Amino acid sequence: MGLFSFLNKEIAIDLGTANTLIIYKDQVVVDEPSIVAIDKKTNQVIAVGKKAMMMHEKTHANIETIRPLKDGVIADFTAAEAMIRGLISMISDTSRWFRPSLTMVICIPSGITEVEKRAVVESAERANARERYLIHEPMAAALGIGLDVEMPEGHMIIDIGGGTTEIAVIALSGIVTDQSIRVAGDEFTLDIVEYVKRQHNILIGERTAEQVKIHVGSALQDLETPPEDYPVHGRDLLTGIPKQVTVSYSEIAGCLDKSISKIEEAIMKALESTPPELASDIYRKGLYLTGGGALLRGLDKRIAMKTKLPVRVADDPLRAVVRGTGIALKNRDRFTFLMS
Ligand code: ADP
Ligand code: MG
């Protein structure tokens, strides 16, 4: 490292709908929900990430929480930029005296438009990026799984994030086919809110519903190792006062069934539109799942039954994309698929 290496930092960013992660010096140094809290009077950012998430759905008239990315696209440019800045400033050894210039690789959803791409690049530049590259999410996911993306061999990657499920086939350093549907983790959460309202007559917020999903979420009505029933607190729609009910994984499997079927359909379509030589690779190797949605109990098994193909969940699927983005950062001189 040179004498002035502290003046330049190399970072990899996974800009996700639900979570934004940053790798610096081979470590995940930022792993925060993609959300900012804004003072509506002054337009100042009050908090980003976890701190802002704690305020979510608990705000008053003067504070607004914003999730700048929705459905895999940037819904609010100003908030997105504030969030990127805020998260970069969390990297701990930022000097008080020097604002280091940054070399960064940013992973973006592949459904992103040119205008949005431009917005990400401009945000990066305003955050003091000297060199910046973009990488499409399926490519980063494939690298993060540990696949050799440069080989003449097809791999199908299914990334189930917050806003979108991306299904891509990768070979020879490129994305051969790519489909994105707006059914993923957020939709599962909304299914749970709706279900609890309809079935149990209580109103719950998004964050409670997400906890239900994590504790008793399931893609299958019958699990080999079932989780225990989970107590849920919300507002009784009839009396208006707080109430507790208990939900089981099989009722959640029932309420998620429709959304999961949509993901299955998209996978079947992607398989049908895969060129035959690549399809034969995929039939041999199977499908890879990444993203937080891959953690839903029984989802791998359900997709395996539907497609009759082996399905593998990436190690630590929530971090596969940022790991891959970190690999891209290190190999930025070699990887031709990086966009500048
Ligand atoms: P993004 O890349 O869009 O930011 P992530 O890959 O970070 O998304 O995944 C976030 C999604 O994963 C959220 O919808 C979250 O609720 C969901 N998730 C996280 N953990 C689990 C879990 N254990 N079971 C089911 N879903 C989960
Ligand atoms: Mg993601």
PDB file of C-alpha atoms and ligand atoms in Angstrom, residues 14 16-19 137 159-163 185-186 189 210 213-214 291-293 295-296 318, ligand 1:
ATOM      1  CA  ASP A  14     -25.029  -3.763  -3.017  1.00  0.00           C
ATOM      2  CA  GLY A  16     -30.850  -3.343  -2.657  1.00  0.00           C
ATOM      3  CA  THR A  17     -34.540  -2.524  -2.330  1.00  0.00           C
ATOM      4  CA  ALA A  18     -34.582  -3.899   1.193  1.00  0.00           C
ATOM      5  CA  ASN A  19     -30.948  -3.797   2.334  1.00  0.00           C
ATOM      6  CA  GLU A 137     -27.298  -7.954  -9.818  1.00  0.00           C
ATOM      7  CA  ASP A 159     -32.382 -13.793  -6.613  1.00  0.00           C
ATOM      8  CA  ILE A 160     -35.408 -13.188  -4.394  1.00  0.00           C
ATOM      9  CA  GLY A 161     -34.930  -9.769  -2.809  1.00  0.00           C
ATOM     10  CA  GLY A 162     -37.338  -7.293  -1.260  1.00  0.00           C
ATOM     11  CA  GLY A 163     -38.986  -5.796  -4.348  1.00  0.00           C
ATOM     12  CA  GLY A 185     -40.086 -10.515   0.030  1.00  0.00           C
ATOM     13  CA  ASP A 186     -42.162  -7.308   0.292  1.00  0.00           C
ATOM     14  CA  THR A 189     -44.963  -9.446   3.890  1.00  0.00           C
ATOM     15  CA  GLU A 210     -41.885  -9.335   8.504  1.00  0.00           C
ATOM     16  CA  LYS A 213     -42.439 -14.218   7.986  1.00  0.00           C
ATOM     17  CA  ILE A 214     -39.018 -14.761   9.527  1.00  0.00           C
ATOM     18  CA  GLY A 291     -31.386 -12.987  -1.729  1.00  0.00           C
ATOM     19  CA  GLY A 292     -33.256 -12.860   1.575  1.00  0.00           C
ATOM     20  CA  GLY A 293     -36.298 -14.593   0.078  1.00  0.00           C
ATOM     21  CA  LEU A 295     -34.345 -18.117   3.428  1.00  0.00           C
ATOM     22  CA  LEU A 296     -38.080 -18.811   3.388  1.00  0.00           C
ATOM     23  CA  LEU A 318     -28.491 -12.083   2.030  1.00  0.00           C
TER      24      LEU A 318
HETATM   25  P1  ADP B   1     -32.774  -6.611  -1.619  1.00  0.00           P
HETATM   26  O1  ADP B   1     -31.605  -7.124  -2.395  1.00  0.00           O
HETATM   27  O2  ADP B   1     -33.950  -6.280  -2.479  1.00  0.00           O
HETATM   28  O3  ADP B   1     -32.398  -5.502  -0.708  1.00  0.00           O
HETATM   29  P2  ADP B   1     -32.475  -8.823   0.206  1.00  0.00           P
HETATM   30  O4  ADP B   1     -31.776  -9.853  -0.594  1.00  0.00           O
HETATM   31  O5  ADP B   1     -31.684  -8.061   1.201  1.00  0.00           O
HETATM   32  O6  ADP B   1     -33.284  -7.820  -0.716  1.00  0.00           O
HETATM   33  O7  ADP B   1     -33.678  -9.563   0.914  1.00  0.00           O
HETATM   34  C1  ADP B   1     -34.596  -8.869   1.686  1.00  0.00           C
HETATM   35  C2  ADP B   1     -35.867  -9.652   1.797  1.00  0.00           C
HETATM   36  O8  ADP B   1     -35.583 -10.928   2.412  1.00  0.00           O
HETATM   37  C3  ADP B   1     -36.874  -8.945   2.695  1.00  0.00           C
HETATM   38  O9  ADP B   1     -38.141  -8.979   2.085  1.00  0.00           O
HETATM   39  C4  ADP B   1     -36.843  -9.784   3.964  1.00  0.00           C
HETATM   40  O10 ADP B   1     -38.076  -9.762   4.612  1.00  0.00           O
HETATM   41  C5  ADP B   1     -36.536 -11.161   3.417  1.00  0.00           C
HETATM   42  N1  ADP B   1     -35.983 -12.058   4.435  1.00  0.00           N
HETATM   43  C6  ADP B   1     -34.912 -11.852   5.226  1.00  0.00           C
HETATM   44  N2  ADP B   1     -34.739 -12.895   6.061  1.00  0.00           N
HETATM   45  C7  ADP B   1     -35.713 -13.786   5.786  1.00  0.00           C
HETATM   46  C8  ADP B   1     -36.092 -15.065   6.311  1.00  0.00           C
HETATM   47  N3  ADP B   1     -35.396 -15.634   7.305  1.00  0.00           N
HETATM   48  N4  ADP B   1     -37.170 -15.684   5.781  1.00  0.00           N
HETATM   49  C9  ADP B   1     -37.867 -15.108   4.795  1.00  0.00           C
HETATM   50  N5  ADP B   1     -37.581 -13.920   4.250  1.00  0.00           N
HETATM   51  C10 ADP B   1     -36.525 -13.261   4.736  1.00  0.00           C
END
